[in-house]
Amino acid sequence: MGPRRGKMAKRPSKKAGSQTKSELTMDQLLTKTQELMDDNNYELAFKTAVQAIELDETNTRALLLASIIQLESGDIEPAINCLLRCVEISPDRGFEKYMYLGQFTVELASVNYYQCGINALQLDLNDVPSDSEHARVLKRKMAEAYVAMTEIYLTDCCFESDAEAKCEEFLRLGAEIDPECPEVYQTMASVRLSQNQPENARECVTKSMSLWANKDQNDPTQIPSYENRLALVRLLLELDDKDGALNVMERLQKEDDESVDLWYLYGWTYYLQGEEAEANGGDKIEMFASAWECFNQAIKLAALQEFENDGLVDHARELVALIGTVLPSTNGDLDDAADAQEVDWENISSGDEDDEMTG
């Protein structure tokens, strides 16, 4: 007999769920990428998305997720390249890539991408029952895309010869596809203001707000976004509806009380109320004191957050200094703001002056 062979070493058993990265399927990689994104772990999420792309360079979902991560990280150019690769692979289907391209391009190029997104949404809409929840979601996205296109013609492309006609066309189409979309009527109000039709603008704002005022305010799927409602505040102020603006801001404050724009708009509203009181022979001091506190809060938050809108902060500083020449309790010096009396921000009221801030 020959020499006995030693026993073969046992291979270590794999624990359940311990697959190596190379063994993960495409679906598993995509699911993992999305989970990491939901946890705001963008660095690891991007690495996982890259593994998915290495597994299949034509997988548009992997490319889209990679582009979203890059956009969140501020890597705009490589993100756009990923999105354009998605367009090459699947030009007709997949609306998301076009919506992102519309957001991160400008002028007519942006409009064209949004239109491509609407075309892709229409194909998706043709595949689902017209009365389904999925159809409702797709229609809302189409209406929001028409709103985005309108806003481009209100701003970047406002000097185009057909700008006004395009705004009317897009809003009409948006209202037709989703008559319950608040953003359509809010944007219509902006168009009416640009046409010097304030009464029609007020009607549009009333219509817009009626579509979500009685919805569950704690459900973000039933009300416009925070940024959209900040835009509504600005619109209400243009229409001289300061009480309406304060009502909207009160709700926004409960959702997020660290928004620089919110405190600036609070300050501007109280400042306008002070000017109005003075014009009517009343006392502006109380409103100016509230404005002073709010502007200072905006300035403090801007410093903490490295806020980029310098024009807004500069204006807040100018108004703090101006108000400081009027208020007896402060000289308007920003250095004194840090020592100012603490205000119970939670008790700011939009409708009752007894609950408003005082200096």
Coordinates of C-alpha atoms in Angstrom, one line a residue, residues 87-247:
V87 CA -30.2 58.4 -24.3
E88 CA -28.0 56.6 -26.8
I89 CA -29.0 53.2 -25.5
S90 CA -32.7 53.9 -25.1
P91 CA -33.8 57.1 -26.8
D92 CA -37.6 56.5 -26.6
R93 CA -38.2 54.9 -23.2
G94 CA -37.2 56.0 -19.7
F95 CA -38.3 59.5 -18.9
E96 CA -36.1 60.1 -15.9
K97 CA -32.9 60.7 -17.8
Y98 CA -34.6 63.5 -19.8
M99 CA -36.0 65.2 -16.7
Y100 CA -32.5 65.3 -15.2
L101 CA -31.0 66.6 -18.5
G102 CA -33.7 69.3 -18.5
Q103 CA -32.8 70.4 -15.0
F104 CA -29.0 70.6 -15.7
T105 CA -29.0 72.2 -19.1
V106 CA -30.3 75.6 -20.2
E107 CA -32.6 77.5 -22.5
L108 CA -33.9 75.7 -25.6
A109 CA -31.7 72.6 -25.0
S110 CA -33.5 72.2 -21.6
V111 CA -36.9 72.6 -23.3
N112 CA -36.1 69.9 -25.8
Y113 CA -35.0 67.4 -23.1
Y114 CA -38.2 68.0 -21.2
Q115 CA -40.2 67.5 -24.4
C116 CA -38.4 64.1 -24.9
G117 CA -39.3 63.2 -21.3
I118 CA -42.9 64.0 -21.9
N119 CA -42.9 61.8 -25.1
A120 CA -41.4 58.9 -23.0
L121 CA -44.0 59.4 -20.3
Q122 CA -46.7 59.3 -22.9
L123 CA -45.4 55.9 -24.1
D124 CA -45.5 54.7 -20.5
L125 CA -49.0 56.1 -20.0
N126 CA -50.2 54.1 -23.1
D127 CA -49.2 50.9 -21.3
V128 CA -51.2 51.3 -18.1
P129 CA -55.0 51.5 -17.3
S130 CA -56.1 55.1 -17.7
D131 CA -57.8 55.2 -14.3
S132 CA -54.9 53.6 -12.3
E133 CA -52.8 55.2 -9.7
H134 CA -49.7 54.7 -11.9
A135 CA -51.4 56.7 -14.7
R136 CA -52.2 59.5 -12.2
V137 CA -48.5 59.6 -11.2
L138 CA -47.3 59.7 -14.8
K139 CA -49.8 62.5 -15.7
R140 CA -48.6 64.5 -12.8
K141 CA -45.0 64.2 -14.0
M142 CA -46.0 65.3 -17.4
A143 CA -47.8 68.3 -16.1
E144 CA -44.7 69.2 -13.9
A145 CA -42.6 68.9 -17.0
Y146 CA -44.8 71.4 -18.9
V147 CA -44.5 73.7 -15.9
A148 CA -40.7 73.5 -16.1
M149 CA -40.8 74.3 -19.7
T150 CA -43.0 77.3 -19.0
E151 CA -40.6 78.6 -16.4
I152 CA -37.8 78.5 -18.9
Y153 CA -39.7 80.7 -21.2
L154 CA -40.5 83.0 -18.3
T155 CA -36.7 83.3 -17.5
D156 CA -33.9 82.1 -19.8
C157 CA -35.9 82.3 -23.0
C158 CA -38.1 85.2 -22.1
F159 CA -36.8 87.2 -25.1
E160 CA -37.7 84.6 -27.6
S161 CA -40.3 85.9 -30.0
D162 CA -42.8 83.1 -29.2
A163 CA -42.2 83.1 -25.4
E164 CA -45.6 84.2 -24.4
A165 CA -47.3 81.8 -26.8
K166 CA -45.2 78.9 -25.6
C167 CA -46.1 79.7 -22.0
E168 CA -49.8 79.6 -22.8
E169 CA -49.4 76.4 -24.8
F170 CA -47.5 74.5 -22.2
L171 CA -49.8 75.5 -19.4
R172 CA -52.8 74.6 -21.4
L173 CA -51.3 71.1 -22.1
G174 CA -50.4 70.7 -18.4
A175 CA -53.9 71.6 -17.3
E176 CA -55.3 69.2 -19.9
I177 CA -53.2 66.2 -18.8
D178 CA -53.6 66.9 -15.1
P179 CA -56.3 69.4 -14.1
E180 CA -55.5 68.8 -10.4
C181 CA -51.9 69.9 -10.6
P182 CA -51.4 72.9 -8.3
E183 CA -48.1 73.9 -9.9
V184 CA -49.8 74.5 -13.3
Y185 CA -52.1 77.2 -11.8
Q186 CA -49.3 78.7 -9.6
T187 CA -47.1 79.1 -12.7
M188 CA -50.1 80.4 -14.6
A189 CA -50.4 83.1 -12.0
S190 CA -46.7 84.1 -12.6
V191 CA -47.5 84.3 -16.3
R192 CA -50.6 86.5 -15.6
L193 CA -48.4 88.8 -13.5
S194 CA -45.9 89.1 -16.3
Q195 CA -48.9 90.1 -18.5
N196 CA -49.9 92.8 -15.9
Q197 CA -53.1 90.9 -15.1
P198 CA -53.0 90.9 -11.2
E199 CA -56.7 89.9 -10.8
N200 CA -56.4 86.9 -13.1
A201 CA -53.2 86.0 -11.2
R202 CA -55.0 86.0 -7.9
E203 CA -57.7 83.7 -9.3
C204 CA -54.9 81.3 -10.5
V205 CA -53.3 81.4 -7.1
T206 CA -56.6 80.7 -5.3
K207 CA -57.3 77.8 -7.7
S208 CA -53.8 76.4 -7.1
M209 CA -54.0 76.6 -3.3
S210 CA -57.5 75.1 -3.3
L211 CA -56.1 71.9 -4.8
W212 CA -54.0 71.1 -1.8
A213 CA -55.2 73.3 1.1
N214 CA -57.4 70.5 2.5
K215 CA -55.0 67.6 1.8
D216 CA -52.9 65.9 4.5
Q217 CA -50.2 68.5 5.1
N218 CA -48.0 65.8 6.6
D219 CA -48.0 63.7 3.4
P220 CA -45.4 65.1 0.9
T221 CA -47.1 63.3 -1.9
Q222 CA -50.3 65.4 -1.5
I223 CA -48.9 68.9 -1.3
P224 CA -46.4 70.9 -3.3
S225 CA -42.7 70.7 -2.4
Y226 CA -41.1 73.0 0.2
E227 CA -39.4 75.0 -2.6
N228 CA -42.5 75.3 -4.6
R229 CA -44.4 76.7 -1.6
L230 CA -41.5 79.2 -0.9
A231 CA -42.1 80.3 -4.5
L232 CA -45.8 80.6 -3.7
V233 CA -44.9 83.0 -0.8
R234 CA -43.0 85.2 -3.2
L235 CA -45.9 85.2 -5.5
L236 CA -48.4 86.1 -2.8
L237 CA -46.2 89.0 -1.7
E238 CA -46.1 90.2 -5.3
L239 CA -49.9 90.2 -5.2
D240 CA -49.8 92.1 -1.9
D241 CA -51.3 89.2 0.0
K242 CA -49.1 89.4 3.1
D243 CA -51.5 87.5 5.4
G244 CA -51.7 84.7 2.9
A245 CA -47.9 84.6 2.7
L246 CA -47.6 84.4 6.4
N247 CA -50.1 81.5 6.6

